[in-house]
Amino acid sequence: MTAEPVTETFAFACGDCGHVWEASFQVMFFTDPVGQNTQEYVDEAGKALRSPLADAVCPRCGGRKVHVMAPEFADRARAAEHADRPERHHLRLPHRHHDAPRGEPGDPPPS
Protein backbone atom coordinates (compact mmCIF):
# COMPACT_ATOMS: atom_id res chain seq x y z
CA MET A 1 0.00 0.00 0.00
CA THR A 2 1.37 3.42 -0.98
CA ALA A 3 0.17 6.78 0.32
CA GLU A 4 0.00 9.90 -1.82
CA PRO A 5 3.33 11.75 -2.01
CA VAL A 6 3.76 14.89 0.05
CA THR A 7 5.83 17.88 -1.08
CA GLU A 8 8.35 19.22 1.42
CA THR A 9 10.52 22.28 0.87
CA PHE A 10 13.84 22.67 2.63
CA ALA A 11 16.12 25.70 2.76
CA PHE A 12 19.87 25.17 2.71
CA ALA A 13 22.87 27.37 3.47
CA CYS A 14 26.42 26.47 2.51
CA GLY A 15 28.92 26.77 5.33
CA ASP A 16 31.77 27.08 2.81
CA CYS A 17 30.63 29.85 0.44
CA GLY A 18 27.48 31.22 2.14
CA HIS A 19 25.15 30.42 -0.77
CA VAL A 20 21.47 30.00 0.23
CA TRP A 21 18.92 28.02 -1.77
CA GLU A 22 15.68 26.11 -1.47
CA ALA A 23 14.70 22.75 -2.90
CA SER A 24 11.42 20.86 -2.92
CA PHE A 25 11.14 17.09 -2.63
CA GLN A 26 8.35 14.59 -3.01
CA VAL A 27 8.20 12.36 0.04
CA MET A 28 6.96 8.90 -0.85
CA PHE A 29 5.65 6.68 1.94
CA PHE A 30 5.72 2.91 1.65
CA THR A 31 4.56 0.05 3.83
CA ASP A 32 6.35 -3.22 3.22
CA PRO A 33 4.62 -6.60 3.49
CA VAL A 34 5.74 -6.94 7.11
CA GLY A 35 4.04 -3.64 8.00
CA GLN A 36 7.21 -1.56 8.30
CA ASN A 37 6.70 2.07 7.21
CA THR A 38 9.47 3.66 5.17
CA GLN A 39 9.83 6.88 3.25
CA GLU A 40 11.89 7.99 0.29
CA TYR A 41 12.62 11.48 -1.02
CA VAL A 42 12.56 12.27 -4.72
CA ASP A 43 14.25 15.49 -5.85
CA GLU A 44 13.08 17.86 -8.58
CA ALA A 45 15.10 15.92 -11.17
CA GLY A 46 13.37 12.64 -10.22
CA LYS A 47 16.38 11.19 -8.37
CA ALA A 48 15.58 9.13 -5.27
CA LEU A 49 17.49 10.10 -2.11
CA ARG A 50 17.56 8.51 1.30
CA SER A 51 17.46 12.01 2.83
CA PRO A 52 17.95 15.48 1.35
CA LEU A 53 19.49 16.48 4.66
CA ALA A 54 22.27 13.89 4.50
CA ASP A 55 22.99 14.20 0.78
CA ALA A 56 22.95 18.00 0.44
CA VAL A 57 25.70 19.50 -1.71
CA CYS A 58 26.08 23.20 -2.49
CA PRO A 59 25.19 23.83 -6.15
CA ARG A 60 27.56 26.83 -6.27
CA CYS A 61 30.81 25.48 -4.81
CA GLY A 62 30.16 21.75 -4.31
CA GLY A 63 30.74 22.09 -0.57
CA ARG A 64 29.29 19.58 1.85
CA LYS A 65 29.10 21.84 4.94
CA VAL A 66 25.43 22.41 4.27
CA HIS A 67 23.06 23.58 6.98
CA VAL A 68 19.32 23.04 6.78
CA MET A 69 16.88 25.69 7.95
CA ALA A 70 13.20 26.45 7.78
CA PRO A 71 12.22 27.96 4.40
CA GLU A 72 11.18 31.28 5.97
CA PHE A 73 14.74 31.76 7.24
CA ALA A 74 16.11 31.31 3.73
CA ASP A 75 14.55 34.60 2.62
CA ARG A 76 16.29 36.43 5.45
CA ALA A 77 19.60 34.71 4.75
CA ARG A 78 19.30 35.38 1.00
CA ALA A 79 18.58 39.07 1.68
CA ALA A 80 21.64 39.27 3.92
CA GLU A 81 23.76 37.53 1.28
CA HIS A 82 22.83 40.14 -1.35
CA ALA A 83 22.57 43.22 0.88
CA ASP A 84 24.70 46.25 0.12
CA ARG A 85 27.49 46.39 2.61
CA PRO A 86 28.42 49.78 4.04
CA GLU A 87 32.03 50.80 3.66
CA ARG A 88 34.15 49.56 6.47
CA HIS A 89 35.62 52.29 8.60
CA HIS A 90 39.12 51.80 9.81
CA LEU A 91 40.13 53.08 13.18
CA ARG A 92 42.87 55.63 12.74
CA LEU A 93 45.04 56.21 15.75
CA PRO A 94 47.48 59.11 16.01
CA HIS A 95 51.00 57.95 15.40
CA ARG A 96 53.93 58.99 17.45
CA HIS A 97 56.45 60.95 15.43
CA HIS A 98 59.81 59.28 15.39
CA ASP A 99 61.65 62.58 15.65
CA ALA A 100 59.72 63.68 18.77
CA PRO A 101 61.89 63.85 21.89
CA ARG A 102 61.44 60.94 24.20
CA GLY A 103 61.63 61.20 27.91
CA GLU A 104 63.09 58.75 30.30
CA PRO A 105 60.88 56.05 31.81
CA GLY A 106 58.95 57.56 34.70
CA ASP A 107 58.96 61.12 33.23
CA PRO A 108 55.53 62.74 33.00
CA PRO A 109 54.02 62.76 29.49
CA PRO A 110 54.54 65.96 27.48
CA SER A 111 51.70 68.46 27.70
PDB file of C-alpha atoms in Angstrom:
ATOM      1  CA  MET A   1       0.000   0.000   0.000  1.00  0.00           C
ATOM      2  CA  THR A   2       1.374   3.419  -0.980  1.00  0.00           C
ATOM      3  CA  ALA A   3       0.168   6.776   0.322  1.00  0.00           C
ATOM      4  CA  GLU A   4      -0.005   9.895  -1.822  1.00  0.00           C
ATOM      5  CA  PRO A   5       3.333  11.748  -2.011  1.00  0.00           C
ATOM      6  CA  VAL A   6       3.762  14.891   0.049  1.00  0.00           C
ATOM      7  CA  THR A   7       5.834  17.878  -1.077  1.00  0.00           C
ATOM      8  CA  GLU A   8       8.354  19.220   1.421  1.00  0.00           C
ATOM      9  CA  THR A   9      10.521  22.281   0.870  1.00  0.00           C
ATOM     10  CA  PHE A  10      13.839  22.671   2.633  1.00  0.00           C
ATOM     11  CA  ALA A  11      16.122  25.695   2.765  1.00  0.00           C
ATOM     12  CA  PHE A  12      19.869  25.171   2.705  1.00  0.00           C
ATOM     13  CA  ALA A  13      22.867  27.374   3.470  1.00  0.00           C
ATOM     14  CA  CYS A  14      26.417  26.474   2.505  1.00  0.00           C
ATOM     15  CA  GLY A  15      28.923  26.773   5.329  1.00  0.00           C
ATOM     16  CA  ASP A  16      31.766  27.078   2.806  1.00  0.00           C
ATOM     17  CA  CYS A  17      30.633  29.848   0.442  1.00  0.00           C
ATOM     18  CA  GLY A  18      27.481  31.220   2.143  1.00  0.00           C
ATOM     19  CA  HIS A  19      25.150  30.418  -0.770  1.00  0.00           C
ATOM     20  CA  VAL A  20      21.472  30.002   0.226  1.00  0.00           C
ATOM     21  CA  TRP A  21      18.918  28.019  -1.769  1.00  0.00           C
ATOM     22  CA  GLU A  22      15.679  26.106  -1.473  1.00  0.00           C
ATOM     23  CA  ALA A  23      14.703  22.751  -2.897  1.00  0.00           C
ATOM     24  CA  SER A  24      11.416  20.855  -2.919  1.00  0.00           C
ATOM     25  CA  PHE A  25      11.142  17.094  -2.627  1.00  0.00           C
ATOM     26  CA  GLN A  26       8.352  14.595  -3.012  1.00  0.00           C
ATOM     27  CA  VAL A  27       8.196  12.364   0.043  1.00  0.00           C
ATOM     28  CA  MET A  28       6.964   8.901  -0.851  1.00  0.00           C
ATOM     29  CA  PHE A  29       5.653   6.683   1.941  1.00  0.00           C
ATOM     30  CA  PHE A  30       5.722   2.912   1.648  1.00  0.00           C
ATOM     31  CA  THR A  31       4.565   0.053   3.829  1.00  0.00           C
ATOM     32  CA  ASP A  32       6.350  -3.218   3.217  1.00  0.00           C
ATOM     33  CA  PRO A  33       4.616  -6.598   3.491  1.00  0.00           C
ATOM     34  CA  VAL A  34       5.740  -6.943   7.113  1.00  0.00           C
ATOM     35  CA  GLY A  35       4.044  -3.638   7.998  1.00  0.00           C
ATOM     36  CA  GLN A  36       7.207  -1.562   8.303  1.00  0.00           C
ATOM     37  CA  ASN A  37       6.702   2.069   7.206  1.00  0.00           C
ATOM     38  CA  THR A  38       9.469   3.657   5.171  1.00  0.00           C
ATOM     39  CA  GLN A  39       9.826   6.876   3.247  1.00  0.00           C
ATOM     40  CA  GLU A  40      11.892   7.988   0.294  1.00  0.00           C
ATOM     41  CA  TYR A  41      12.615  11.476  -1.018  1.00  0.00           C
ATOM     42  CA  VAL A  42      12.563  12.267  -4.723  1.00  0.00           C
ATOM     43  CA  ASP A  43      14.248  15.490  -5.851  1.00  0.00           C
ATOM     44  CA  GLU A  44      13.082  17.860  -8.581  1.00  0.00           C
ATOM     45  CA  ALA A  45      15.098  15.922 -11.175  1.00  0.00           C
ATOM     46  CA  GLY A  46      13.370  12.643 -10.222  1.00  0.00           C
ATOM     47  CA  LYS A  47      16.382  11.194  -8.369  1.00  0.00           C
ATOM     48  CA  ALA A  48      15.578   9.130  -5.270  1.00  0.00           C
ATOM     49  CA  LEU A  49      17.485  10.095  -2.110  1.00  0.00           C
ATOM     50  CA  ARG A  50      17.560   8.515   1.296  1.00  0.00           C
ATOM     51  CA  SER A  51      17.464  12.014   2.828  1.00  0.00           C
ATOM     52  CA  PRO A  52      17.946  15.483   1.351  1.00  0.00           C
ATOM     53  CA  LEU A  53      19.494  16.479   4.663  1.00  0.00           C
ATOM     54  CA  ALA A  54      22.271  13.885   4.499  1.00  0.00           C
ATOM     55  CA  ASP A  55      22.987  14.198   0.777  1.00  0.00           C
ATOM     56  CA  ALA A  56      22.952  18.004   0.441  1.00  0.00           C
ATOM     57  CA  VAL A  57      25.705  19.501  -1.713  1.00  0.00           C
ATOM     58  CA  CYS A  58      26.076  23.202  -2.493  1.00  0.00           C
ATOM     59  CA  PRO A  59      25.187  23.831  -6.147  1.00  0.00           C
ATOM     60  CA  ARG A  60      27.557  26.829  -6.270  1.00  0.00           C
ATOM     61  CA  CYS A  61      30.809  25.478  -4.807  1.00  0.00           C
ATOM     62  CA  GLY A  62      30.164  21.752  -4.313  1.00  0.00           C
ATOM     63  CA  GLY A  63      30.737  22.094  -0.566  1.00  0.00           C
ATOM     64  CA  ARG A  64      29.290  19.576   1.851  1.00  0.00           C
ATOM     65  CA  LYS A  65      29.104  21.841   4.938  1.00  0.00           C
ATOM     66  CA  VAL A  66      25.434  22.412   4.267  1.00  0.00           C
ATOM     67  CA  HIS A  67      23.058  23.581   6.985  1.00  0.00           C
ATOM     68  CA  VAL A  68      19.322  23.043   6.784  1.00  0.00           C
ATOM     69  CA  MET A  69      16.879  25.691   7.945  1.00  0.00           C
ATOM     70  CA  ALA A  70      13.198  26.452   7.776  1.00  0.00           C
ATOM     71  CA  PRO A  71      12.218  27.957   4.397  1.00  0.00           C
ATOM     72  CA  GLU A  72      11.176  31.277   5.969  1.00  0.00           C
ATOM     73  CA  PHE A  73      14.739  31.765   7.243  1.00  0.00           C
ATOM     74  CA  ALA A  74      16.112  31.307   3.730  1.00  0.00           C
ATOM     75  CA  ASP A  75      14.547  34.598   2.617  1.00  0.00           C
ATOM     76  CA  ARG A  76      16.293  36.430   5.448  1.00  0.00           C
ATOM     77  CA  ALA A  77      19.604  34.706   4.747  1.00  0.00           C
ATOM     78  CA  ARG A  78      19.299  35.383   1.004  1.00  0.00           C
ATOM     79  CA  ALA A  79      18.577  39.065   1.680  1.00  0.00           C
ATOM     80  CA  ALA A  80      21.641  39.271   3.924  1.00  0.00           C
ATOM     81  CA  GLU A  81      23.762  37.532   1.283  1.00  0.00           C
ATOM     82  CA  HIS A  82      22.832  40.136  -1.348  1.00  0.00           C
ATOM     83  CA  ALA A  83      22.572  43.222   0.879  1.00  0.00           C
ATOM     84  CA  ASP A  84      24.700  46.250   0.117  1.00  0.00           C
ATOM     85  CA  ARG A  85      27.490  46.391   2.614  1.00  0.00           C
ATOM     86  CA  PRO A  86      28.421  49.784   4.041  1.00  0.00           C
ATOM     87  CA  GLU A  87      32.029  50.797   3.661  1.00  0.00           C
ATOM     88  CA  ARG A  88      34.150  49.558   6.471  1.00  0.00           C
ATOM     89  CA  HIS A  89      35.616  52.287   8.596  1.00  0.00           C
ATOM     90  CA  HIS A  90      39.118  51.799   9.813  1.00  0.00           C
ATOM     91  CA  LEU A  91      40.132  53.077  13.180  1.00  0.00           C
ATOM     92  CA  ARG A  92      42.870  55.630  12.739  1.00  0.00           C
ATOM     93  CA  LEU A  93      45.040  56.215  15.751  1.00  0.00           C
ATOM     94  CA  PRO A  94      47.481  59.105  16.008  1.00  0.00           C
ATOM     95  CA  HIS A  95      50.998  57.951  15.397  1.00  0.00           C
ATOM     96  CA  ARG A  96      53.934  58.995  17.448  1.00  0.00           C
ATOM     97  CA  HIS A  97      56.446  60.946  15.434  1.00  0.00           C
ATOM     98  CA  HIS A  98      59.808  59.277  15.394  1.00  0.00           C
ATOM     99  CA  ASP A  99      61.649  62.578  15.651  1.00  0.00           C
ATOM    100  CA  ALA A 100      59.718  63.678  18.772  1.00  0.00           C
ATOM    101  CA  PRO A 101      61.893  63.846  21.886  1.00  0.00           C
ATOM    102  CA  ARG A 102      61.440  60.938  24.199  1.00  0.00           C
ATOM    103  CA  GLY A 103      61.628  61.198  27.912  1.00  0.00           C
ATOM    104  CA  GLU A 104      63.093  58.749  30.303  1.00  0.00           C
ATOM    105  CA  PRO A 105      60.878  56.053  31.808  1.00  0.00           C
ATOM    106  CA  GLY A 106      58.948  57.565  34.704  1.00  0.00           C
ATOM    107  CA  ASP A 107      58.958  61.116  33.232  1.00  0.00           C
ATOM    108  CA  PRO A 108      55.525  62.740  33.002  1.00  0.00           C
ATOM    109  CA  PRO A 109      54.024  62.764  29.489  1.00  0.00           C
ATOM    110  CA  PRO A 110      54.539  65.961  27.480  1.00  0.00           C
ATOM    111  CA  SER A 111      51.697  68.456  27.700  1.00  0.00           C
TER     112      SER A 111
END
